[in-house]
Coordinates of C-alpha atoms in Angstrom, one line a residue:
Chain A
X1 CA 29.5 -3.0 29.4
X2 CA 29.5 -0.6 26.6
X3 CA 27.6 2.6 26.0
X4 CA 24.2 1.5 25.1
X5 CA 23.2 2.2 21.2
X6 CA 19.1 1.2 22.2
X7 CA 18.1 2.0 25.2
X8 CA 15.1 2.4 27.1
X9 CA 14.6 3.6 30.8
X10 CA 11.9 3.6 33.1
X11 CA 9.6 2.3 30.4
X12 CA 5.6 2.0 31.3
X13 CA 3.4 0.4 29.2
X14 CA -0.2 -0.5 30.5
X15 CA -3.2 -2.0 28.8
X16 CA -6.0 -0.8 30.4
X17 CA -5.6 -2.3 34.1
X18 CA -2.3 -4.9 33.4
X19 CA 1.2 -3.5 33.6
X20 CA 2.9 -4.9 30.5
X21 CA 6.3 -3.1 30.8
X22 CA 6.8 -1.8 34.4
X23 CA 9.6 0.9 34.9
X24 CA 11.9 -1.3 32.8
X25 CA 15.2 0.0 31.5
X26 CA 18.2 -1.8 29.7
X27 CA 20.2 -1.1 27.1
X28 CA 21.8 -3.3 24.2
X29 CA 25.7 -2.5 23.0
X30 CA 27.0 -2.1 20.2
X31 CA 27.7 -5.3 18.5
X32 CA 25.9 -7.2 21.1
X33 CA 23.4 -9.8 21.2
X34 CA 20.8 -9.6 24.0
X35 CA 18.2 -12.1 24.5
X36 CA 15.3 -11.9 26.4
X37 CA 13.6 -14.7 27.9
X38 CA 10.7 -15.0 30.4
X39 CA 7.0 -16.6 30.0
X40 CA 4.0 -15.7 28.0
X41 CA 2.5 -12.3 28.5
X42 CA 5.8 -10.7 30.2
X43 CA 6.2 -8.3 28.5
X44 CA 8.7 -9.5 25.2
X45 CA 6.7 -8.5 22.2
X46 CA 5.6 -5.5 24.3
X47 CA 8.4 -4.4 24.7
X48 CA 9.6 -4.8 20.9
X49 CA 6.7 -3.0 19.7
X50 CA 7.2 -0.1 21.7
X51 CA 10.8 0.0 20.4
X52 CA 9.4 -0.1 17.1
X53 CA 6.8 2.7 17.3
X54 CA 4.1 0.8 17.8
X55 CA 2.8 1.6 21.3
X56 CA 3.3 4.4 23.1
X57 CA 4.7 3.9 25.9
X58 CA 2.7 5.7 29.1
X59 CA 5.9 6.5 31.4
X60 CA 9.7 6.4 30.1
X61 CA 11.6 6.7 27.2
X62 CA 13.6 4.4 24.3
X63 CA 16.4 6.4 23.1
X64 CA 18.5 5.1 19.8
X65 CA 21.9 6.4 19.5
X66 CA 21.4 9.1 21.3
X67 CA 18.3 10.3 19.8
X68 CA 14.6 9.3 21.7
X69 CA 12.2 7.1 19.7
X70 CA 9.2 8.1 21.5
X71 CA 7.2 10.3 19.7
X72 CA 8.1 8.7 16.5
X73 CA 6.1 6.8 14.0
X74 CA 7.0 3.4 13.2
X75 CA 8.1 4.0 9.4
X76 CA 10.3 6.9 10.8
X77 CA 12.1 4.5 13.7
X78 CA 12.8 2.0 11.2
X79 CA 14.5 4.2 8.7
X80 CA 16.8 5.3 11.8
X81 CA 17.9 2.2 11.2
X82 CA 15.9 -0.5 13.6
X83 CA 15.2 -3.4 11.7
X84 CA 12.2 -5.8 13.0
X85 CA 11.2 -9.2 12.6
X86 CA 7.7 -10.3 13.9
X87 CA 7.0 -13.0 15.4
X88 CA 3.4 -13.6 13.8
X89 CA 5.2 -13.8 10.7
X90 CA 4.9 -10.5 8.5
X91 CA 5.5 -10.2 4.6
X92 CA 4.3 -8.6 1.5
X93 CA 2.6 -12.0 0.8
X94 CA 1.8 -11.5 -3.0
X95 CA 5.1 -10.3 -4.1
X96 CA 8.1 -12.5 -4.9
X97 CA 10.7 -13.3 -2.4
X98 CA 13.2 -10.8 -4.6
X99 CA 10.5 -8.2 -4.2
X100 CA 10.4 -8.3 -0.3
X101 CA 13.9 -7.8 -0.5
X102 CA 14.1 -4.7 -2.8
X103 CA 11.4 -3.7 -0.5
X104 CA 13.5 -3.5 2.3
X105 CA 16.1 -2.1 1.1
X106 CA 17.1 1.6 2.8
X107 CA 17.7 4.2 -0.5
X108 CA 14.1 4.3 -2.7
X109 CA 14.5 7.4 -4.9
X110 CA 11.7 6.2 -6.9
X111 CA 9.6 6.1 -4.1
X112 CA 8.9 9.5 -4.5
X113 CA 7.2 11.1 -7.4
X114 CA 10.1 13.5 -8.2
X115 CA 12.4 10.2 -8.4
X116 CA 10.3 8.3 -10.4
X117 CA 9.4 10.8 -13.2
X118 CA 11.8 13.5 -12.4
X119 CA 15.3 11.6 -11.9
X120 CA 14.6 8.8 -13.8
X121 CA 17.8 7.7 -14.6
X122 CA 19.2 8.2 -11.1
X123 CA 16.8 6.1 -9.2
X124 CA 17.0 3.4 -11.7
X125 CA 20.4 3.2 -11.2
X126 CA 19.8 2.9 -7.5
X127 CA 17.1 0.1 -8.2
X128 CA 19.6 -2.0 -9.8
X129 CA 22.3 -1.4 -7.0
X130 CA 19.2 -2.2 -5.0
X131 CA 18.8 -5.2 -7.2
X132 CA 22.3 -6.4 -7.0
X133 CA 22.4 -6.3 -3.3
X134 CA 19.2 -8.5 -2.9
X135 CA 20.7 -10.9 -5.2
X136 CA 23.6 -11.4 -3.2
X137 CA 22.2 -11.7 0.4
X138 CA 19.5 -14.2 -1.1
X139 CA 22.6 -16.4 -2.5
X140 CA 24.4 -16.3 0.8
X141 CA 21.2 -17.5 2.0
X142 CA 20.5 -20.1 -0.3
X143 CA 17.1 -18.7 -1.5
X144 CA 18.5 -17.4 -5.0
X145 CA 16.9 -20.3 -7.2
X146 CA 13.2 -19.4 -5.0
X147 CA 13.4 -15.5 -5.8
X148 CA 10.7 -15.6 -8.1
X149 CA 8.8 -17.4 -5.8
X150 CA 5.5 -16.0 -4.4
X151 CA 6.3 -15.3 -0.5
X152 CA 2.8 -16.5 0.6
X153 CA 3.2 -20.3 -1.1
X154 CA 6.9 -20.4 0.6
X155 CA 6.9 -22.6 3.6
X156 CA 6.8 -21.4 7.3
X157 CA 10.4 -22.3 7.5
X158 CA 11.7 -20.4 3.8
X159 CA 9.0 -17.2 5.1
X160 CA 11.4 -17.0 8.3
X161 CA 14.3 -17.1 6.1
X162 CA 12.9 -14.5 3.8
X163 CA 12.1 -12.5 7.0
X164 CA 15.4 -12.2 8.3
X165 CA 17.0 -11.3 4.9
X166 CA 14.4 -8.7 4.8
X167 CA 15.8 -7.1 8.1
X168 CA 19.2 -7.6 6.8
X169 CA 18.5 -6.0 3.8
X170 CA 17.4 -3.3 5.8
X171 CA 20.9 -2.3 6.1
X172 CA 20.4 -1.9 10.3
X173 CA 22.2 -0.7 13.1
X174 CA 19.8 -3.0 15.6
X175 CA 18.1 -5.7 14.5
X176 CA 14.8 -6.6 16.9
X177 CA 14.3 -9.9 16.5
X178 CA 11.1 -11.9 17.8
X179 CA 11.2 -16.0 18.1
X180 CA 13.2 -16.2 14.8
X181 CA 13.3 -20.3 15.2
X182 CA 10.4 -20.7 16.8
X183 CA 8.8 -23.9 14.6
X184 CA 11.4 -24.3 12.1
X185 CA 12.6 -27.2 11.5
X186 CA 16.4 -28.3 12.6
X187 CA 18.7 -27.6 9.7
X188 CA 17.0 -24.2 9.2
X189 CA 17.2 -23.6 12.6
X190 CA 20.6 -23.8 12.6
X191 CA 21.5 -21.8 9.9
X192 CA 19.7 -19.0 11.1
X193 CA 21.1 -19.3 14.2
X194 CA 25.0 -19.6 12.7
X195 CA 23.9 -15.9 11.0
X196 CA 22.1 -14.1 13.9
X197 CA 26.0 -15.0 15.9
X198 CA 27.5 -13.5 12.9
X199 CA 26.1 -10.0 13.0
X200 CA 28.3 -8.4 15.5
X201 CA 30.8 -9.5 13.1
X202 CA 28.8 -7.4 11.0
X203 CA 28.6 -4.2 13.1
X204 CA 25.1 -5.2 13.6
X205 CA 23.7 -5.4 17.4
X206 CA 20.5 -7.9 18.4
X207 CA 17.7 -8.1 20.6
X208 CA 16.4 -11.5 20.4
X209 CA 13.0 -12.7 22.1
X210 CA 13.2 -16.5 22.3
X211 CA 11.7 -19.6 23.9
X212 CA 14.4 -22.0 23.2
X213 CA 16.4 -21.6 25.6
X214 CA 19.3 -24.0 23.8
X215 CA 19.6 -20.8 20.8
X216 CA 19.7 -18.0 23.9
X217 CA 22.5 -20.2 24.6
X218 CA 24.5 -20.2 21.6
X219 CA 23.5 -16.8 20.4
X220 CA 23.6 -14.0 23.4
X221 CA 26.3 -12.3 24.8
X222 CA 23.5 -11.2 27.6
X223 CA 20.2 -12.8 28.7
X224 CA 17.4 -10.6 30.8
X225 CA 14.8 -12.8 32.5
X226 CA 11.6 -10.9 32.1
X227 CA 8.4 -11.3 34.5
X228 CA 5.5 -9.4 34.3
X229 CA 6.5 -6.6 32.9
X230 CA 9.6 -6.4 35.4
X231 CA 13.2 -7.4 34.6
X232 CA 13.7 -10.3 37.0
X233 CA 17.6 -11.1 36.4
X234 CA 20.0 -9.9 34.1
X235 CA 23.9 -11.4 32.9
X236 CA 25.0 -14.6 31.3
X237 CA 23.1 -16.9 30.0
X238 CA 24.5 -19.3 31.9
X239 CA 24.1 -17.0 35.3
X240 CA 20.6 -16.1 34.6
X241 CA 19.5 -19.7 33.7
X242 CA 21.0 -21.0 36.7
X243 CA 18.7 -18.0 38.5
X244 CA 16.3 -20.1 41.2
X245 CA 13.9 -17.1 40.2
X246 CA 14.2 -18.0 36.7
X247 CA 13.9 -21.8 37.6
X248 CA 10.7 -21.0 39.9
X249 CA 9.1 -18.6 36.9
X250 CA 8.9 -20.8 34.3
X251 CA 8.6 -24.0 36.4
X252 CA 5.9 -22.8 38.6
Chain B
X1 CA -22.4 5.6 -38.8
X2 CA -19.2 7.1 -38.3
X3 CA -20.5 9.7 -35.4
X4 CA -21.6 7.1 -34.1
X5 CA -18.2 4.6 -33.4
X6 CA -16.4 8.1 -32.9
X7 CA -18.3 8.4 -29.9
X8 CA -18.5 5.1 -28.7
X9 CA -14.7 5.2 -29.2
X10 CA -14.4 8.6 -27.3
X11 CA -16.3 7.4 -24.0
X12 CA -13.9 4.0 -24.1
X13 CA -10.8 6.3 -24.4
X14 CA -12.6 8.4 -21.4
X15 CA -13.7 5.0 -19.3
X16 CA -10.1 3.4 -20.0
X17 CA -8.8 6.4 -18.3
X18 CA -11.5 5.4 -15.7
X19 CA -10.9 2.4 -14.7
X20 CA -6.6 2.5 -15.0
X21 CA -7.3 5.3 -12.4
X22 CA -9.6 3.0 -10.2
X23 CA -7.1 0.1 -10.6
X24 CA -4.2 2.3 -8.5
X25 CA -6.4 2.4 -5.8
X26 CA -8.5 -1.0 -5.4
X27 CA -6.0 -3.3 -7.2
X28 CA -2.3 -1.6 -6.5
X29 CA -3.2 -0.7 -3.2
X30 CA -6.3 -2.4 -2.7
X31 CA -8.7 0.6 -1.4
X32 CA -11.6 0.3 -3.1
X33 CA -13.4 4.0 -3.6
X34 CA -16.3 4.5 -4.5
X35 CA -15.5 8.4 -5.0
X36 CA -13.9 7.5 -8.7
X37 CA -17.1 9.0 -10.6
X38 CA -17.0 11.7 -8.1
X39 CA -13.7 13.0 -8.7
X40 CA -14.6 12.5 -12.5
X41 CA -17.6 14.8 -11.7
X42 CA -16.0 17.4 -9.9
X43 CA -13.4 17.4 -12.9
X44 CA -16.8 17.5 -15.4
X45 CA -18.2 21.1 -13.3
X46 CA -15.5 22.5 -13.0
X47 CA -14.5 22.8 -16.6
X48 CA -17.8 23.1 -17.4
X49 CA -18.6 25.9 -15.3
X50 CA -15.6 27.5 -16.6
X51 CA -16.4 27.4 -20.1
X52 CA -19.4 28.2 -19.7
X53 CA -19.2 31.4 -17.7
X54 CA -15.9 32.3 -18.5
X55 CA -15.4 30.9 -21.5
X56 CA -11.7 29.8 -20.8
X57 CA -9.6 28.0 -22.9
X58 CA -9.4 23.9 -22.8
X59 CA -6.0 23.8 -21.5
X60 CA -6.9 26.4 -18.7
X61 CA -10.0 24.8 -17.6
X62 CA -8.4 21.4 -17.8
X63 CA -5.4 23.1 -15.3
X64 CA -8.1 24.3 -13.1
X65 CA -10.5 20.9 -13.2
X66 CA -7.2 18.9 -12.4
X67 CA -6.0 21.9 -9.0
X68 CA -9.5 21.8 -8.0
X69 CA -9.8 17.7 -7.7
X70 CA -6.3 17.4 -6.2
X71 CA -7.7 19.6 -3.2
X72 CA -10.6 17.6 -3.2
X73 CA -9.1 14.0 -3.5
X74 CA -6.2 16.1 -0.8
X75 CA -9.3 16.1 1.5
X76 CA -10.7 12.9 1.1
X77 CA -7.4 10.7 1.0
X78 CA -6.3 12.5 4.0
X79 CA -9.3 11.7 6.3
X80 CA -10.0 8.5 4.7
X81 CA -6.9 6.5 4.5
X82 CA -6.5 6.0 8.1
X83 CA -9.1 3.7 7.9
X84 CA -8.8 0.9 5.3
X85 CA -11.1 -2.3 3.7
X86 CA -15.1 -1.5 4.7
X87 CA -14.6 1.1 6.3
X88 CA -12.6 3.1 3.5
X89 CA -15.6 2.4 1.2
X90 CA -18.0 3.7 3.9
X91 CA -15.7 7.0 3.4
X92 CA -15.5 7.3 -0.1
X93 CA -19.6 6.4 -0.3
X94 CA -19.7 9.4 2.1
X95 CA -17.8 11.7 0.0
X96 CA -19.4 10.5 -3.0
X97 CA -23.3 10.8 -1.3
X98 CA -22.1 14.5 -0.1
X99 CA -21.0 15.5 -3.6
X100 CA -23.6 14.1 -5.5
X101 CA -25.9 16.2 -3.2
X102 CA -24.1 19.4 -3.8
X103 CA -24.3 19.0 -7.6
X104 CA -27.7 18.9 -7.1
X105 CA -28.8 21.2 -5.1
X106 CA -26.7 24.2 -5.1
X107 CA -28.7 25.5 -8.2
X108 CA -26.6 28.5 -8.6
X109 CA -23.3 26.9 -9.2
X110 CA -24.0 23.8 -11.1
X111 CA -28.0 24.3 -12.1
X112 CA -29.1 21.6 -9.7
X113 CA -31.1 18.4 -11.3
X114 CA -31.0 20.7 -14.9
X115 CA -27.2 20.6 -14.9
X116 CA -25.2 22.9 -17.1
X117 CA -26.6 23.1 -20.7
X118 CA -24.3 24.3 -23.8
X119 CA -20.7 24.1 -22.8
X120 CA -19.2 25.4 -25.9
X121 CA -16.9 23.4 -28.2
X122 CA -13.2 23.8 -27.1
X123 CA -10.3 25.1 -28.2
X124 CA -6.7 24.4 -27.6
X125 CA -4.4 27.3 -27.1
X126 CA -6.0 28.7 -30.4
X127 CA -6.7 25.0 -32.5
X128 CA -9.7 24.9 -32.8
X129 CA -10.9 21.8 -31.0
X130 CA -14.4 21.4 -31.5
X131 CA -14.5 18.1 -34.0
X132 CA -15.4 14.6 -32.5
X133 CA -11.9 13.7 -34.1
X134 CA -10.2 16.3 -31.9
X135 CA -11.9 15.0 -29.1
X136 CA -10.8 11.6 -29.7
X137 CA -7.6 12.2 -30.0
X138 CA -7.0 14.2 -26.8
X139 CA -9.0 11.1 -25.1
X140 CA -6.9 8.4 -27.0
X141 CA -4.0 10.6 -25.8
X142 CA -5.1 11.1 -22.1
X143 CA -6.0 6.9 -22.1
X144 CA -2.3 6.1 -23.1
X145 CA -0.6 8.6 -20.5
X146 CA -2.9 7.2 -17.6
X147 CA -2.0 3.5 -18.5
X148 CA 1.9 5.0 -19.1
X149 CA 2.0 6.6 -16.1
X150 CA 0.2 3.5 -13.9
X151 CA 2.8 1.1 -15.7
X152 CA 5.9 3.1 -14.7
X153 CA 4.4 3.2 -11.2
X154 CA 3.1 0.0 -11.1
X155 CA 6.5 -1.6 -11.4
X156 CA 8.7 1.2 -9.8
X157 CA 9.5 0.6 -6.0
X158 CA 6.3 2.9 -5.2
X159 CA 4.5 0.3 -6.8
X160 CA 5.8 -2.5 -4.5
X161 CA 5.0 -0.3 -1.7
X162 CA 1.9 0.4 -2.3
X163 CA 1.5 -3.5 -3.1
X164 CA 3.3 -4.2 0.4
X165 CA 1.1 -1.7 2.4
X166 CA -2.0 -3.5 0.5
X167 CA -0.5 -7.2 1.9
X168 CA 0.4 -6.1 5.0
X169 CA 0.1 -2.4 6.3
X170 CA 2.5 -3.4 9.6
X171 CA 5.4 -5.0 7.7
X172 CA 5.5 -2.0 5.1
X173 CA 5.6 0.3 8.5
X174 CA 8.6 -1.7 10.1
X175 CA 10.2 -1.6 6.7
X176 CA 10.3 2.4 6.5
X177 CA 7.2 3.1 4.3
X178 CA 4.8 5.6 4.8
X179 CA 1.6 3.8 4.6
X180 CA -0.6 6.9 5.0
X181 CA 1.6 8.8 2.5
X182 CA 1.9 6.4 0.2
X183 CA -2.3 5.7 -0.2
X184 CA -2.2 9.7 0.0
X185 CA 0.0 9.8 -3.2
X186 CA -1.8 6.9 -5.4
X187 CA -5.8 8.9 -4.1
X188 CA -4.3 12.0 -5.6
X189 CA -2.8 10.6 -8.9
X190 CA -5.8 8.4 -9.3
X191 CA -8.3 11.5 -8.9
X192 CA -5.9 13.5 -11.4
X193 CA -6.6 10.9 -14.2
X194 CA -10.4 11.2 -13.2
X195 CA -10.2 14.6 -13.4
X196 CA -8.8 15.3 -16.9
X197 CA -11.5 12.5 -18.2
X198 CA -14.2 14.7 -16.4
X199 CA -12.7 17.8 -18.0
X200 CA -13.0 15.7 -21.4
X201 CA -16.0 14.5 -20.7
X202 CA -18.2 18.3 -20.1
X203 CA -16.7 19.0 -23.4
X204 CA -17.1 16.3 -25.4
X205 CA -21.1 16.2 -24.5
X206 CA -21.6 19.8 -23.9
X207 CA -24.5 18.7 -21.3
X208 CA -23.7 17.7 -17.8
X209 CA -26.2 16.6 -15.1
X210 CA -25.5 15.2 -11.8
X211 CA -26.9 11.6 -12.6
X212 CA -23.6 11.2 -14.5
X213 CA -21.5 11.0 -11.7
X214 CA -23.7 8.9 -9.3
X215 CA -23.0 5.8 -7.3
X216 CA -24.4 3.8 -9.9
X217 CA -21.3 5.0 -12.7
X218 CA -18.9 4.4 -9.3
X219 CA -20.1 1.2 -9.5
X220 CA -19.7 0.5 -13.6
X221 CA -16.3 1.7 -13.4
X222 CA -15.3 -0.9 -10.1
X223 CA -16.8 -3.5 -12.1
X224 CA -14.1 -2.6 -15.3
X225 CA -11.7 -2.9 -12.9
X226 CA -12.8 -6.3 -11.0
X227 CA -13.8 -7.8 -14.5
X228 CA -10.8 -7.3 -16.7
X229 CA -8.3 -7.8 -13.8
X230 CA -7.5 -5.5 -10.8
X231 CA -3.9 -5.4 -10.3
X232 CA -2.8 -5.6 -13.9
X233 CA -2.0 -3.2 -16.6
X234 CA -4.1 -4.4 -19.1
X235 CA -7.1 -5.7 -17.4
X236 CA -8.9 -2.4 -17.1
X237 CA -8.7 -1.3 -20.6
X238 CA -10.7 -5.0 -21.4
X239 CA -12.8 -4.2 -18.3
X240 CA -13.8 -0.7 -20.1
X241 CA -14.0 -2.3 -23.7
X242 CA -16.2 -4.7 -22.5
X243 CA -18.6 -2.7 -20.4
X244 CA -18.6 -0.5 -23.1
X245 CA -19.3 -2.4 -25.8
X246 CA -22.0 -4.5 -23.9
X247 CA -24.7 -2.0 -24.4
X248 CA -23.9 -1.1 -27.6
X249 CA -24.1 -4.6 -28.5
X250 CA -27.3 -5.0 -26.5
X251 CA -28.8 -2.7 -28.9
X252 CA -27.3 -4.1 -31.7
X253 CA -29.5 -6.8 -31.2
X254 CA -32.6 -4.7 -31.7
X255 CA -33.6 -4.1 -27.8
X256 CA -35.5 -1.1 -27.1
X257 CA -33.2 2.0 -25.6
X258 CA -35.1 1.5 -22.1
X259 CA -35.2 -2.1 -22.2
X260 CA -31.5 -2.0 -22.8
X261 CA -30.6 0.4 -20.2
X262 CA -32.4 -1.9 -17.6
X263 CA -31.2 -5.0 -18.8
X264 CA -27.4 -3.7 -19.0
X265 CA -27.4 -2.5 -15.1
X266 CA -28.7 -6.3 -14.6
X267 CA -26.4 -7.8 -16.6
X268 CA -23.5 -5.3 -15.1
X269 CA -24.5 -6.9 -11.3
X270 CA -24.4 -9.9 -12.2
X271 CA -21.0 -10.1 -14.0
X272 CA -19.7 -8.2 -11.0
X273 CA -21.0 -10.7 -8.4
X274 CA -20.0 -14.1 -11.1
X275 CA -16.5 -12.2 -11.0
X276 CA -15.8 -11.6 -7.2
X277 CA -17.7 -15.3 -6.6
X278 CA -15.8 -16.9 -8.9
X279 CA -12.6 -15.2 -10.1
X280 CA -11.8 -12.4 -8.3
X281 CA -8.7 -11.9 -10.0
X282 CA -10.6 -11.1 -13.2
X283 CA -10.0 -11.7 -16.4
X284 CA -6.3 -10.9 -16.7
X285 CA -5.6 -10.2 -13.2
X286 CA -2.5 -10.2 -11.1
X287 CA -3.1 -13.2 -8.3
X288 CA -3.4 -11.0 -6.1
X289 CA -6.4 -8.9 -7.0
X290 CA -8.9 -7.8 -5.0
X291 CA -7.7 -10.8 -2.6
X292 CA -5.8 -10.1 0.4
X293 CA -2.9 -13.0 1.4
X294 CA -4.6 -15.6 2.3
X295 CA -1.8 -16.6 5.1

């Protein structure tokens, strides 16, 4: 296995009594695709949210690149360059699906006041690059004739689509994604699954939560079974769903 | 007849400045404060208590009205946007309440309930300022920059931010963006527009009292926004013509002063609650509005 680019080790999270994460510790290579599987309330989303800067964690550290992730706030993770897709859907449901996009792009000069009024010119010029990049990744995904689209009248299926462009606009190292086909239906299913397999081709590394165990299949280099908080079994897909524990876990 | 339109036309010019500086906050990035007219106030006394015991200059006690909010509004927008929807109006009433109070009862500073009589007539680094014309245009010129300076923002990437932090505070987070900073950033701007209007305002009437910065004017200027459109450019300058010109047309129609001061906070309610009932977009509002996704 390669040096890790995210890692965590020893990672706690409790809530209250319950032991979401317990002393768990992996790491995802470069250009690799994890998945991590196990049943409801293991730990999955837990774990991606503490990645993400949105719990604390009690015990342990995440480290990205080299550099820890703890204390960090969530805005200041994601500009290392952690890209995250929620499961419960999340998007800027008012704007168009162009204007998620530009929103997610990395280099916003005219977020600042001194861009906007100071360096006019400059960031403008950036917007349009911005612009021209959107455009793109939206016609590779099909969506250019919706990009003027309100996101929030976009179906649950297009508002997936529109999520994952948004991470990929992001222009991430690690993209954390959570149940990206989870209800969608078949042919969009397996277009995003075609692209999440490309991004190691891309330079781009993956953490994928899923419950359909057939796109852990085609997609993951890795699989970690996760129970309770604990990592159960770790390797192949193949190994890990051929696992008894596995087997026992979710059929018990 | 003339005096009079050329101060009817001089408070629009002041409210439109009002309510475009409202509309950053409760339609861009949908925090509705109730601290607008408070900001406007503390804009008002300090300029006015400048002039009038130190008999500065306009632009200097404009300078000072505008630092003087900013650490104000500083204040406020830090503590209060960590918390957002109810309980952000629950902090801005609080700052507003607390203000309010100050104006009038620290009798020393601001002359309590009697507010500060005879702010002189300004002048502008030696022009002498002191016509209603003057006035007007400085107003008229203050109006256009706040609605230049909202529309720039507006449709500038900060303006999609602070749109995307409105829709959904955690997907702005996970996509880089400062929520806390960004709110920070459109409070401050917004109370900076208030401020110069206040500042305007103590010298266009040369008699402020607190009652002029109450809840109640808080209110009226909320209800420009929600009316003409929150969220748009161009529905808070209707919002302010209209409220404006409502009472002036009440008494147009011959109703007593009093009767028409009662009757316009009446009709002022319920326009507000037809509005956020019926179409809380407003008049020309963005789809959005004052609505949050309805996902």
């Amino acid at each position: 296995m390669q040096a890790g680019i995210l890692t965590t080790e020893g990672l706690t999270v409790r809530f209250g009594g319950v032991c979401a994460l317990d002393q768990f510790s992996f790491a995802v290579g470069e250009k690799e695709v994890v998945g991590l599987i196990g049943p409801n309330g293991a730990g999955k989303t837990t774990l991606l949210n503490t990645i993400s800067g949105f719990l604390h964690p009690n015990e342990g550290r995440v480290s990205f690149a080299g550099q820890s992730l703890t204390s960090l706030q969530p805005h200041a993770i994601a500009r290392l360059g952690i890209a995250r897709m929620f499961q419960d859907m999340r998007l800027a449901g008012t704007l168009t699906i162009l204007e998620n996009l530009l929103l997610a792009c990395p280099h916003q000069l005219e977020e600042s006041m001194c861009g906007l009024f100071l360096t006019p010119r400059k960031s403008r010029a950036e917007q349009k690059a911005n612009a021209i990049k959107a455009l793109e990744l939206l016609a590779s995904l099909g969506l250019a004739k919706e990009r003027g689209e309100t996101v929030r009248h976009l179906s649950y299926g297009q508002q997936k689509l529109v999520s994952i462009a948004c991470c990929l606009a992001r222009d991430a190292r690690v993209l954390l994604l959570d149940e990206p086909v989870a209800g969608v239906a078949p042919r969009m299913r397996d277009q995003i699954l075609d692209l999440i397999r490309d991004l190691p081709g891309r330079g781009k590394s993956v953490l994928l939560v899923e419950h359909d165990i057939d796109a852990v299949r085609r997609t993951c280099d890795r699989v970690i079974f996760l129970d309770s908080g604990r990592k159960v079994s770790e390797g192949s897909a193949e190994a890990v769903l051929a696992d008894r524990r596995v087997l026992d876990s979710y059929l018990s | 007849m003339t005096d009079y339109l050329l101060s009817v036309a001089i408070l629009l010019a002041l409210y439109v400045t009002l309510s475009v500086s409202l509309n950053l906050l409760a339609g861009y990035s949908g925090l509705i404060s109730l601290a607008q007219a408070t900001l406007f106030g503390i804009g008002a006394y300090a300029s006015a208590i400048l002039a009038v015991r130190f008999g500065v200059d306009l632009t200097l006690a404009f300078l000072v009205a505008v630092g003087a909010t900013i650490v104000f509004a500083l204040a406020v927008a830090l503590l209060s946007v960590r918390v957002r929807d109810d309980y952000f109006v629950v902090a801005t009433f609080g700052f507003q309440a607390v203000v309010v109070s100050v104006f009038t009862n620290s009798v020393r500073l601001t002359g309590g309930p009697m507010g500060i009589k005879g702010i002189p007539k300004p002048t502008l680094l030696g022009w002498d300022a002191s016509s209603n014309w003057a006035l007007l245009l400085l107003a008229c010129i203050l109006a256009v920059a706040s609605i230049a300076v909202e529309w720039r923002m507006g449709r500038s990437a900060f303006g999609r931010a602070m749109r995307a932090c409105r829709d959904d505070e955690v997907f702005a987070q996970s996509l880089g963006k400062n929520v806390g900073r960004t709110r920070v950033v459109a409070f401050v701007i917004a109370a900076c527009m208030a401020a110069m209007a206040g500042s305007l305002y103590a010298y266009y009437v040369t008699f402020i009292d607190p009652a002029s910065f109450t809840l109640t004017e808080a209110i009226l200027i909320l209800a420009m926004v929600i009316i003409g459109g929150a969220g748009s450019i161009w529905g808070p300058v209707l919002g302010a013509g209209l409220l404006v010109a409502l009472p002036e047309a009440l008494r147009a129609f011959g109703l007593p002063t009093l009767a028409a001061g009662n009757l316009r906070q009446i009709v002022y309610g319920v326009l507000l609650v037809l509005f956020v009932a019926f179409r809380p977009e407003g008049i020309l509002g963005a789809e959005a509005g004052l609505k949050k996704g309805d996902r």
